[in-house]
Amino acid sequence: MIEKHKNYFFISSVAIFIFSKFLFVSTVELSRKLPTEADDAYMYTSRVNILNKCAKNACNSIEGIKSDINSRSNSEEIAFRKAVDRAGVLVVYKPLYTLLLKALNTFSSDITKTYKVFRILSVIFISSAIAYLIYLLFPKFIASCLLIITSPAIFKAQGIHIMVPSNLALGISAVSWALAIKRKSIILIIIISALSMLCHPMGKLYSLVTIMLTVFNSEEKLLKSLLRNSLFILITAAALLIPILVKDVPLSFSLPTADNKDIFTIFLNNLSMAFGKLNSASSILQCSLTLLIVLTANYFHKKNLITRPSLLFSYGIILLVFLSLFHNLPRYPLELFNRVELIFRFLKYAWILLLAQFIISYIPRTFSKPLENTIKGIVISPVLVYFSILMITDTKTYFLSMNKRIDRHNYQQSTEFIKHIDNHLLQTDLYLINDEILFYMYLSYGNLDKRIVFLKMLSPENLKEITNKYIGKNVYITQTSYNTKTTPYTIESKPVFESNGYRLYKLSKDQLVIKKSTKVNI
């Protein structure tokens, strides 16, 4: 009877967990005109259009962008902007994500609608994969509690509610971890892990955990297990090392590289940002809990509180957390940690529940029933209070974040504006864009046969060099109603075309004089 109730509780917890994630993503996406985080979203969708139009023949737009990215500049701001757009336009580091999006887009004529559907389908897949993984790793009751506790959670920076390639890679890796726990075919595990690597470079790091599970969760002797998994180990090692050894590969799965800071300084800085100031209560608590997991995992395994796969998985995730703290990407602090922290949070919460269960199980049977119940209450009460406060806070954040994401960058989409550009501008014309969302929106919808220039990518000197080549030809520039930043030029003429807040201006020769006050805004 108790087991039956546990089953009902677990099924309910899975349904609540998946539905809460689905509700967040679907509500946000279906309430917006543009997809969430429109700049990043159109960067992803642009890959589909580029693949469709430029796979066989070179496109004028892409060749021009390539030339702009390779142009020299002494500005650190512009160099950073070029690095971002190089990754967004030229480097293929998430091919599976692009191919899945391309396949789904065969059923639609609008890449924006396709992308929104893709995000909704992705959150169902990822949350289902994580729920199944939690079920395999922990006792059923603790797994149920974990899923209930994390249902309203909006994780730091890279939560399940953010459907980016790295999270899809996590969902695919969760499947490979589940297969490794179940000791399924190593060929199948290699294929799933390879798909994760092809989805995002984070898949390579997640494969380290898969290797730990396949090698050390085997019933074979260690040497034999290593030999059986040698192909998987070699593939993962190659995926990690090739981008380091071979520079500027056109098909790159490399992770962002750190700058030249001292490695120990990077670690301490990241540790303080991840867990709080080093002498703070938050930092001490977080570090203590992490250390407690490391010290007690093997003991809990011996006491049958967790299984061997749970032990290996715990060590694997903590290894990733440790490695992530040595990574430093300028302007993107904790870039790796924020991704690993998502699954690490489940591990921390599980350990709090396991510790409570462990303490309760060691109450001497010689105690009277009232005393035994009192001790149980003393142990359980702080755990209940902690998770209750956590869930109340997370639920409040859940709805605040939902509303915030609905409103953020929720501008009008204007495929009509892009169609006008394609239909009325000549291939010999120059088209200047000053807005990142419109830049990637054009790459997602346009014919890509025009020479386009993203102004934020060029120094005034580089821009002048380009516009000088178009003297006597047509030069156009766009301004948007939501982006009030000034362009490098003084625009006094009326727009030649306007749609949904997007205005297209034709610049005369006299107007192609860059204002002295022009500054680069990234």
Coordinates of C-alpha atoms in Angstrom, one line a residue:
M1 CA 0.0 0.0 0.0
I2 CA 2.8 2.4 0.9
E3 CA 4.6 1.5 -2.4
K4 CA 1.4 2.3 -4.3
H5 CA 1.2 5.7 -2.7
K6 CA 4.8 6.4 -3.5
N7 CA 4.1 5.6 -7.1
Y8 CA 1.1 8.0 -7.2
F9 CA 3.2 10.7 -5.5
F10 CA 6.1 10.2 -8.0
I11 CA 3.8 10.3 -11.0
S12 CA 2.1 13.4 -9.7
S13 CA 5.5 15.1 -9.0
V14 CA 6.7 14.3 -12.6
A15 CA 3.5 15.8 -14.0
I16 CA 3.8 18.9 -11.9
F17 CA 7.5 19.3 -12.8
I18 CA 7.0 19.0 -16.5
F19 CA 3.9 21.1 -16.6
S20 CA 5.5 23.9 -14.6
K21 CA 8.3 24.2 -17.1
F22 CA 6.0 23.8 -20.1
L23 CA 3.6 26.5 -18.7
F24 CA 6.4 29.0 -18.3
V25 CA 7.9 28.6 -21.8
S26 CA 4.6 28.2 -23.7
T27 CA 3.0 31.2 -21.9
V28 CA 6.1 33.4 -22.6
E29 CA 6.5 32.4 -26.2
L30 CA 2.8 32.6 -27.1
S31 CA 2.4 36.0 -25.5
R32 CA 5.1 37.6 -27.5
K33 CA 5.4 39.0 -31.0
L34 CA 9.2 38.2 -31.2
P35 CA 10.7 35.0 -29.6
T36 CA 12.3 35.3 -26.1
E37 CA 15.7 37.0 -26.1
A38 CA 15.1 38.1 -29.7
D39 CA 18.8 38.9 -30.4
D40 CA 19.9 35.4 -29.5
A41 CA 16.8 33.8 -31.0
Y42 CA 17.3 35.3 -34.4
M43 CA 21.0 34.5 -34.2
Y44 CA 20.0 30.8 -34.0
T45 CA 17.4 31.0 -36.7
S46 CA 19.7 32.9 -39.0
R47 CA 21.8 29.7 -39.3
V48 CA 18.8 27.9 -41.0
N49 CA 18.4 30.6 -43.6
I50 CA 22.2 30.8 -44.2
L51 CA 22.2 27.0 -44.6
N52 CA 19.3 27.1 -47.0
K53 CA 20.6 29.9 -49.2
C54 CA 24.4 29.8 -48.9
A55 CA 25.3 26.1 -48.6
K56 CA 25.9 25.7 -52.4
N57 CA 26.7 29.2 -53.5
A58 CA 28.3 32.1 -51.7
C59 CA 25.9 34.8 -50.5
N60 CA 26.8 38.5 -50.9
S61 CA 25.6 39.3 -47.4
I62 CA 27.6 36.6 -45.7
E63 CA 30.8 37.3 -47.7
G64 CA 30.5 41.0 -46.7
I65 CA 30.1 40.1 -43.1
K66 CA 33.1 37.8 -43.3
S67 CA 35.1 40.7 -44.7
D68 CA 34.0 43.1 -42.0
I69 CA 34.8 40.6 -39.2
N70 CA 38.3 40.1 -40.6
S71 CA 39.0 43.8 -40.9
R72 CA 41.4 45.3 -38.4
S73 CA 40.4 47.5 -35.5
N74 CA 42.2 48.8 -32.5
S75 CA 39.0 49.1 -30.5
E76 CA 38.5 46.4 -27.8
E77 CA 34.7 47.0 -28.0
I78 CA 34.6 46.4 -31.7
A79 CA 36.9 43.4 -31.4
F80 CA 34.5 41.8 -28.9
R81 CA 31.5 42.6 -31.1
K82 CA 33.3 40.9 -34.0
A83 CA 34.0 37.8 -31.9
V84 CA 30.3 37.6 -31.0
D85 CA 29.1 37.9 -34.6
R86 CA 31.8 35.6 -35.9
A87 CA 30.4 32.9 -33.6
G88 CA 26.8 33.9 -34.5
V89 CA 27.2 33.9 -38.3
L90 CA 30.4 32.1 -39.5
V91 CA 31.3 29.4 -37.0
V92 CA 29.3 26.2 -36.8
Y93 CA 29.4 25.1 -33.2
K94 CA 25.8 23.9 -32.7
P95 CA 25.0 22.0 -36.0
L96 CA 22.5 19.6 -34.5
Y97 CA 20.4 22.5 -33.0
T98 CA 20.4 24.1 -36.5
L99 CA 19.5 20.9 -38.3
L100 CA 16.6 20.1 -35.9
L101 CA 15.3 23.7 -36.3
K102 CA 15.7 23.4 -40.1
A103 CA 13.8 20.1 -40.2
L104 CA 10.9 21.5 -38.1
N105 CA 10.8 24.6 -40.3
T106 CA 9.8 22.4 -43.3
F107 CA 6.3 22.3 -41.8
S108 CA 6.1 26.2 -41.6
S109 CA 6.8 29.2 -43.7
D110 CA 7.7 31.4 -40.7
I111 CA 10.9 30.7 -38.8
T112 CA 9.7 32.7 -35.8
K113 CA 6.7 30.5 -35.3
T114 CA 8.9 27.4 -35.9
Y115 CA 11.4 28.6 -33.3
K116 CA 8.7 29.2 -30.7
V117 CA 7.3 25.7 -31.3
F118 CA 10.8 24.3 -31.1
R119 CA 11.3 25.9 -27.7
I120 CA 8.1 24.5 -26.4
L121 CA 8.9 21.0 -27.6
S122 CA 12.4 21.3 -26.2
V123 CA 11.3 22.1 -22.7
I124 CA 9.0 19.1 -22.7
F125 CA 12.0 16.9 -23.8
I126 CA 14.5 18.4 -21.4
S127 CA 12.2 18.3 -18.3
S128 CA 11.1 14.7 -19.1
A129 CA 14.8 13.6 -19.5
I130 CA 15.8 15.2 -16.2
A131 CA 12.8 13.8 -14.4
Y132 CA 13.7 10.3 -15.6
L133 CA 17.3 10.8 -14.6
I134 CA 16.3 11.9 -11.1
Y135 CA 14.1 8.7 -10.9
L136 CA 17.1 6.5 -11.7
L137 CA 19.5 8.3 -9.3
F138 CA 17.6 8.6 -6.1
P139 CA 15.1 6.7 -4.0
K140 CA 11.5 7.2 -5.3
F141 CA 10.3 9.4 -2.4
I142 CA 13.4 11.7 -2.5
A143 CA 13.1 11.9 -6.3
S144 CA 9.5 12.9 -5.9
C145 CA 10.3 15.6 -3.4
L146 CA 13.1 16.9 -5.6
L147 CA 10.8 17.3 -8.6
I148 CA 8.2 19.1 -6.5
I149 CA 10.8 21.4 -4.9
T150 CA 12.3 22.4 -8.2
S151 CA 9.1 22.8 -10.2
P152 CA 8.8 26.6 -9.7
A153 CA 12.6 27.1 -9.7
I154 CA 14.1 29.6 -12.1
F155 CA 17.7 28.6 -12.1
K156 CA 20.6 31.1 -12.2
A157 CA 21.2 32.4 -15.7
Q158 CA 20.7 29.1 -17.5
G159 CA 17.5 27.6 -16.2
I160 CA 15.3 24.9 -17.9
H161 CA 13.0 27.8 -18.8
I162 CA 15.7 29.1 -21.2
M163 CA 15.6 27.0 -24.3
V164 CA 19.2 27.5 -25.6
P165 CA 21.4 25.0 -27.3
S166 CA 23.4 24.2 -24.1
N167 CA 20.2 23.2 -22.3
L168 CA 19.1 21.0 -25.2
A169 CA 22.6 19.4 -24.9
L170 CA 22.0 18.9 -21.2
G171 CA 18.7 17.1 -22.0
I172 CA 20.4 14.8 -24.6
S173 CA 23.2 14.2 -22.1
A174 CA 20.6 13.2 -19.4
V175 CA 19.5 10.5 -21.8
S176 CA 23.1 9.3 -22.2
W177 CA 23.5 9.3 -18.4
A178 CA 20.3 7.3 -18.0
L179 CA 21.5 4.8 -20.7
A180 CA 24.9 4.5 -18.9
I181 CA 23.1 3.9 -15.5
K182 CA 21.0 1.2 -17.2
R183 CA 24.2 -0.3 -18.7
K184 CA 22.8 -0.1 -22.2
S185 CA 24.8 -0.6 -25.4
I186 CA 28.0 1.4 -25.5
I187 CA 27.4 2.2 -29.2
L188 CA 24.0 3.7 -28.4
I189 CA 25.6 5.7 -25.6
I190 CA 28.4 7.0 -27.9
I191 CA 25.7 8.1 -30.5
I192 CA 23.6 10.0 -27.9
S193 CA 26.7 11.6 -26.4
A194 CA 27.9 12.6 -29.9
L195 CA 24.5 14.2 -30.5
S196 CA 25.0 16.2 -27.3
M197 CA 28.4 17.4 -28.5
L198 CA 27.0 18.4 -31.8
C199 CA 24.2 20.4 -30.1
H200 CA 26.6 22.6 -28.1
P201 CA 30.2 22.4 -26.8
M202 CA 28.9 21.8 -23.3
G203 CA 28.1 18.3 -24.5
K204 CA 31.8 17.5 -24.4
L205 CA 32.0 18.3 -20.7
Y206 CA 28.8 16.4 -20.0
S207 CA 30.4 13.4 -21.8
L208 CA 33.0 13.3 -19.0
V209 CA 30.2 12.3 -16.6
T210 CA 29.0 9.7 -19.1
I211 CA 32.5 8.2 -19.3
M212 CA 32.6 7.9 -15.5
L213 CA 29.3 6.1 -15.5
T214 CA 30.1 3.7 -18.4
V215 CA 33.6 2.9 -17.1
F216 CA 33.1 2.6 -13.3
N217 CA 29.4 1.4 -13.3
S218 CA 30.4 -1.7 -15.3
E219 CA 30.5 -5.2 -13.7
E220 CA 33.7 -5.9 -15.6
K221 CA 37.2 -5.4 -14.2
L222 CA 38.5 -1.8 -14.6
L223 CA 41.0 -2.6 -17.4
K224 CA 38.5 -4.5 -19.4
S225 CA 35.9 -1.7 -18.9
L226 CA 38.4 0.9 -20.0
L227 CA 39.2 -1.1 -23.2
R228 CA 35.5 -1.6 -23.9
N229 CA 34.9 2.2 -23.6
S230 CA 38.2 3.2 -25.3
L231 CA 36.4 4.4 -28.5
F232 CA 34.1 6.6 -26.4
I233 CA 37.1 8.0 -24.4
L234 CA 39.0 8.7 -27.6
I235 CA 36.1 10.5 -29.3
T236 CA 35.5 12.7 -26.2
A237 CA 39.3 13.5 -25.9
A238 CA 39.5 14.4 -29.6
A239 CA 36.4 16.7 -29.3
L240 CA 38.0 18.4 -26.3
L241 CA 41.5 18.7 -27.7
I242 CA 41.1 19.3 -31.5
P243 CA 39.8 22.9 -31.1
I244 CA 42.7 23.7 -28.7
L245 CA 45.4 22.2 -31.1
V246 CA 43.9 23.3 -34.4
K247 CA 43.1 27.0 -34.6
D248 CA 40.3 28.6 -36.8
V249 CA 38.7 25.3 -37.9
P250 CA 35.6 26.1 -40.0
L251 CA 33.6 23.5 -38.1
S252 CA 34.3 24.4 -34.4
F253 CA 33.0 22.9 -31.3
S254 CA 35.5 24.8 -29.1
L255 CA 34.5 26.2 -25.7
P256 CA 35.2 29.9 -25.0
T257 CA 38.8 30.4 -23.9
A258 CA 40.0 32.2 -20.8
D259 CA 42.0 35.3 -20.9
N260 CA 45.5 35.7 -19.4
K261 CA 44.5 36.1 -15.7
D262 CA 46.3 34.0 -13.1
I263 CA 44.4 30.6 -12.9
F264 CA 44.2 30.8 -9.1
T265 CA 42.8 34.3 -9.2
I266 CA 40.2 33.2 -11.7
F267 CA 39.2 30.3 -9.4
L268 CA 38.8 32.6 -6.4
N269 CA 36.9 35.2 -8.3
N270 CA 34.5 32.6 -9.7
L271 CA 34.1 30.9 -6.4
S272 CA 33.1 34.2 -4.7
M273 CA 30.6 35.0 -7.6
A274 CA 29.2 31.5 -7.5
F275 CA 28.9 30.9 -3.8
G276 CA 29.1 34.4 -2.3
K277 CA 32.0 36.3 -0.8
L278 CA 34.5 33.9 0.6
N279 CA 34.0 34.8 4.2
S280 CA 30.2 35.1 4.0
A281 CA 27.6 32.8 5.5
S282 CA 26.4 31.9 2.0
S283 CA 29.8 30.9 0.8
I284 CA 30.6 28.9 3.9
L285 CA 27.3 27.0 3.7
Q286 CA 27.5 26.3 -0.1
C287 CA 31.1 25.1 0.1
S288 CA 30.4 23.0 3.2
L289 CA 27.5 21.3 1.5
T290 CA 29.6 20.6 -1.6
L291 CA 32.4 19.2 0.6
L292 CA 29.8 17.2 2.6
I293 CA 28.6 15.6 -0.7
V294 CA 32.2 14.6 -1.5
L295 CA 32.9 13.2 1.9
T296 CA 29.7 11.3 2.5
A297 CA 28.8 10.0 -0.9
N298 CA 30.8 6.8 -0.6
Y299 CA 29.5 6.2 3.0
F300 CA 25.9 6.7 1.8
H301 CA 26.6 4.2 -1.0
K302 CA 27.9 1.6 1.5
K303 CA 24.8 2.2 3.7
N304 CA 22.6 1.7 0.6
L305 CA 21.1 5.2 0.8
I306 CA 22.3 5.8 -2.8
T307 CA 23.3 3.4 -5.6
R308 CA 26.7 3.2 -7.3
P309 CA 25.5 5.2 -10.3
S310 CA 24.3 7.9 -7.9
L311 CA 27.8 7.9 -6.3
L312 CA 29.5 8.2 -9.7
F313 CA 27.1 10.8 -10.9
S314 CA 27.6 13.0 -7.8
Y315 CA 31.4 12.9 -8.2
G316 CA 31.1 13.6 -11.9
I317 CA 28.9 16.7 -11.4
I318 CA 31.1 18.1 -8.6
L319 CA 34.1 17.5 -10.9
L320 CA 32.4 19.7 -13.6
V321 CA 31.6 22.3 -11.0
F322 CA 35.2 22.4 -9.9
L323 CA 36.5 22.6 -13.5
S324 CA 34.0 25.3 -14.4
L325 CA 35.4 27.6 -11.7
F326 CA 38.7 27.8 -13.5
H327 CA 37.1 29.1 -16.7
N328 CA 37.0 32.9 -17.3
L329 CA 35.3 34.5 -20.3
P330 CA 35.5 38.3 -20.3
R331 CA 32.1 40.0 -20.1
Y332 CA 30.4 36.6 -19.4
P333 CA 31.3 35.7 -15.8
L334 CA 30.5 32.1 -14.6
E335 CA 29.7 31.1 -18.2
L336 CA 30.4 27.5 -17.6
F337 CA 29.3 27.3 -13.9
N338 CA 25.9 28.7 -14.7
R339 CA 25.3 25.9 -17.1
V340 CA 26.6 23.1 -14.7
E341 CA 24.8 24.7 -11.7
L342 CA 21.4 23.7 -13.1
I343 CA 22.0 20.0 -12.5
F344 CA 24.2 20.7 -9.4
R345 CA 21.2 22.3 -7.7
F346 CA 19.3 19.0 -7.9
L347 CA 22.3 17.3 -6.3
K348 CA 22.5 19.7 -3.4
Y349 CA 18.8 19.5 -2.6
A350 CA 18.9 15.7 -2.8
W351 CA 21.8 15.6 -0.3
I352 CA 19.8 17.7 2.2
L353 CA 17.0 15.2 2.0
L354 CA 19.4 12.2 2.2
L355 CA 21.1 13.7 5.3
A356 CA 17.7 14.1 7.0
Q357 CA 16.8 10.5 6.1
F358 CA 20.2 9.3 7.3
I359 CA 19.9 11.0 10.7
I360 CA 16.3 9.7 11.2
S361 CA 17.4 6.2 10.4
Y362 CA 20.0 6.2 13.1
I363 CA 17.6 7.2 16.0
P364 CA 18.1 4.4 18.5
R365 CA 15.2 1.9 18.6
T366 CA 15.5 1.9 22.4
F367 CA 14.0 5.4 22.6
S368 CA 10.4 5.8 23.6
K369 CA 8.0 6.6 20.8
P370 CA 7.3 10.2 21.9
L371 CA 11.1 10.9 22.2
E372 CA 11.6 9.3 18.8
N373 CA 8.9 11.5 17.2
T374 CA 10.4 14.6 18.9
I375 CA 13.8 13.9 17.4
K376 CA 12.3 13.3 14.0
G377 CA 10.4 16.6 14.3
I378 CA 13.7 18.4 15.2
V379 CA 15.4 16.9 12.2
I380 CA 12.5 17.4 9.7
S381 CA 11.3 20.8 10.8
P382 CA 14.3 22.9 9.6
V383 CA 14.3 20.9 6.3
L384 CA 10.6 21.6 5.8
V385 CA 11.0 25.3 6.7
Y386 CA 14.0 25.7 4.3
F387 CA 12.3 24.1 1.4
S388 CA 9.0 25.9 2.1
I389 CA 10.7 29.3 2.1
L390 CA 12.6 28.2 -1.0
M391 CA 9.5 27.2 -2.9
I392 CA 7.6 30.4 -1.9
T393 CA 10.5 32.5 -3.1
D394 CA 10.9 30.5 -6.3
T395 CA 7.2 30.7 -7.1
K396 CA 7.2 34.4 -6.7
T397 CA 10.3 34.6 -8.9
Y398 CA 8.6 32.2 -11.4
F399 CA 5.7 34.6 -12.1
L400 CA 7.9 37.8 -12.0
S401 CA 10.3 36.3 -14.4
M402 CA 7.5 35.1 -16.7
N403 CA 6.1 38.7 -16.9
K404 CA 9.6 40.2 -17.4
R405 CA 10.4 37.8 -20.2
I406 CA 7.1 38.5 -21.9
D407 CA 7.9 42.3 -21.9
R408 CA 11.7 42.1 -22.7
H409 CA 12.5 43.0 -26.3
N410 CA 8.9 42.4 -27.3
Y411 CA 9.0 44.5 -30.4
Q412 CA 7.0 44.2 -33.6
Q413 CA 8.2 41.7 -36.1
S414 CA 8.3 43.1 -39.6
T415 CA 8.9 40.5 -42.3
E416 CA 7.1 43.0 -44.6
F417 CA 10.0 45.4 -44.0
I418 CA 12.6 42.8 -44.9
K419 CA 10.6 41.8 -48.0
H420 CA 10.6 45.5 -49.1
I421 CA 14.4 45.5 -48.8
D422 CA 14.7 42.4 -50.8
N423 CA 12.3 43.6 -53.5
H424 CA 13.5 47.2 -53.9
L425 CA 17.2 47.3 -53.0
L426 CA 19.6 46.2 -55.8
Q427 CA 22.5 43.8 -55.2
T428 CA 24.8 46.7 -55.9
D429 CA 23.3 48.7 -53.1
L430 CA 24.8 49.1 -49.6
Y431 CA 22.5 48.4 -46.7
L432 CA 23.6 49.7 -43.2
I433 CA 22.0 48.2 -40.0
N434 CA 22.4 49.7 -36.6
D435 CA 20.4 47.3 -34.5
E436 CA 21.4 43.7 -33.5
I437 CA 17.9 42.3 -33.6
L438 CA 17.1 43.6 -37.0
F439 CA 20.6 42.5 -38.2
Y440 CA 19.9 38.8 -37.3
M441 CA 16.2 39.1 -38.3
Y442 CA 17.4 40.1 -41.8
L443 CA 19.8 37.1 -41.8
S444 CA 16.9 34.9 -40.8
Y445 CA 14.4 36.2 -43.4
G446 CA 16.3 38.0 -46.2
N447 CA 17.6 36.8 -49.5
L448 CA 21.2 37.4 -48.3
D449 CA 22.1 38.8 -51.8
K450 CA 22.7 42.4 -50.6
R451 CA 25.9 43.9 -49.2
I452 CA 24.9 44.6 -45.6
V453 CA 26.9 46.2 -42.9
F454 CA 26.3 45.9 -39.2
L455 CA 27.5 49.2 -37.9
K456 CA 28.5 48.1 -34.4
M457 CA 31.0 45.7 -36.0
L458 CA 33.1 48.5 -37.7
S459 CA 35.3 51.4 -36.6
P460 CA 34.5 54.7 -38.2
E461 CA 37.7 54.3 -40.4
N462 CA 36.5 50.8 -41.6
L463 CA 33.0 52.2 -42.3
K464 CA 34.3 55.1 -44.3
E465 CA 36.5 52.8 -46.3
I466 CA 33.4 50.7 -47.3
T467 CA 31.1 53.7 -48.0
N468 CA 33.7 55.3 -50.2
K469 CA 33.3 52.3 -52.6
Y470 CA 29.6 53.1 -52.9
I471 CA 29.8 56.8 -53.9
G472 CA 27.5 57.2 -56.9
K473 CA 25.5 54.1 -55.8
N474 CA 22.6 53.7 -53.4
V475 CA 23.3 53.6 -49.7
Y476 CA 20.4 52.8 -47.2
I477 CA 20.3 52.8 -43.5
T478 CA 17.6 51.6 -41.0
Q479 CA 16.4 53.0 -37.8
T480 CA 14.0 51.4 -35.4
S481 CA 11.5 53.0 -33.1
Y482 CA 12.7 50.9 -30.1
N483 CA 16.4 51.7 -30.7
T484 CA 17.0 55.4 -30.2
K485 CA 20.8 55.2 -30.3
T486 CA 22.2 57.6 -32.8
T487 CA 23.7 56.4 -36.1
P488 CA 27.1 57.6 -37.3
Y489 CA 25.3 59.8 -39.8
T490 CA 23.0 62.8 -39.6
I491 CA 19.7 61.8 -41.2
E492 CA 17.4 64.7 -42.2
S493 CA 15.5 63.1 -45.0
K494 CA 12.2 61.3 -44.8
P495 CA 12.1 57.5 -44.8
V496 CA 11.6 55.9 -48.1
F497 CA 9.7 53.1 -46.4
E498 CA 8.3 52.5 -43.0
S499 CA 6.6 49.4 -41.4
N500 CA 5.9 48.5 -37.7
G501 CA 8.4 51.0 -36.4
Y502 CA 11.2 50.1 -38.8
R503 CA 12.3 53.0 -41.0
L504 CA 14.4 52.8 -44.1
Y505 CA 16.4 55.9 -45.2
K506 CA 18.4 56.6 -48.3
L507 CA 21.6 58.5 -47.7
S508 CA 22.9 61.0 -50.1
K509 CA 26.6 61.5 -50.8
D510 CA 26.6 64.6 -48.5
Q511 CA 25.1 62.6 -45.6
L512 CA 27.8 60.0 -45.7
V513 CA 30.0 62.0 -43.3
I514 CA 30.5 60.3 -40.0
K515 CA 29.8 62.5 -37.0
K516 CA 32.8 63.2 -34.8
S517 CA 30.8 62.4 -31.7
T518 CA 30.1 58.8 -32.9
K519 CA 30.9 56.2 -30.2
V520 CA 30.7 52.5 -30.4
N521 CA 27.8 51.0 -28.4
I522 CA 27.8 47.2 -28.1

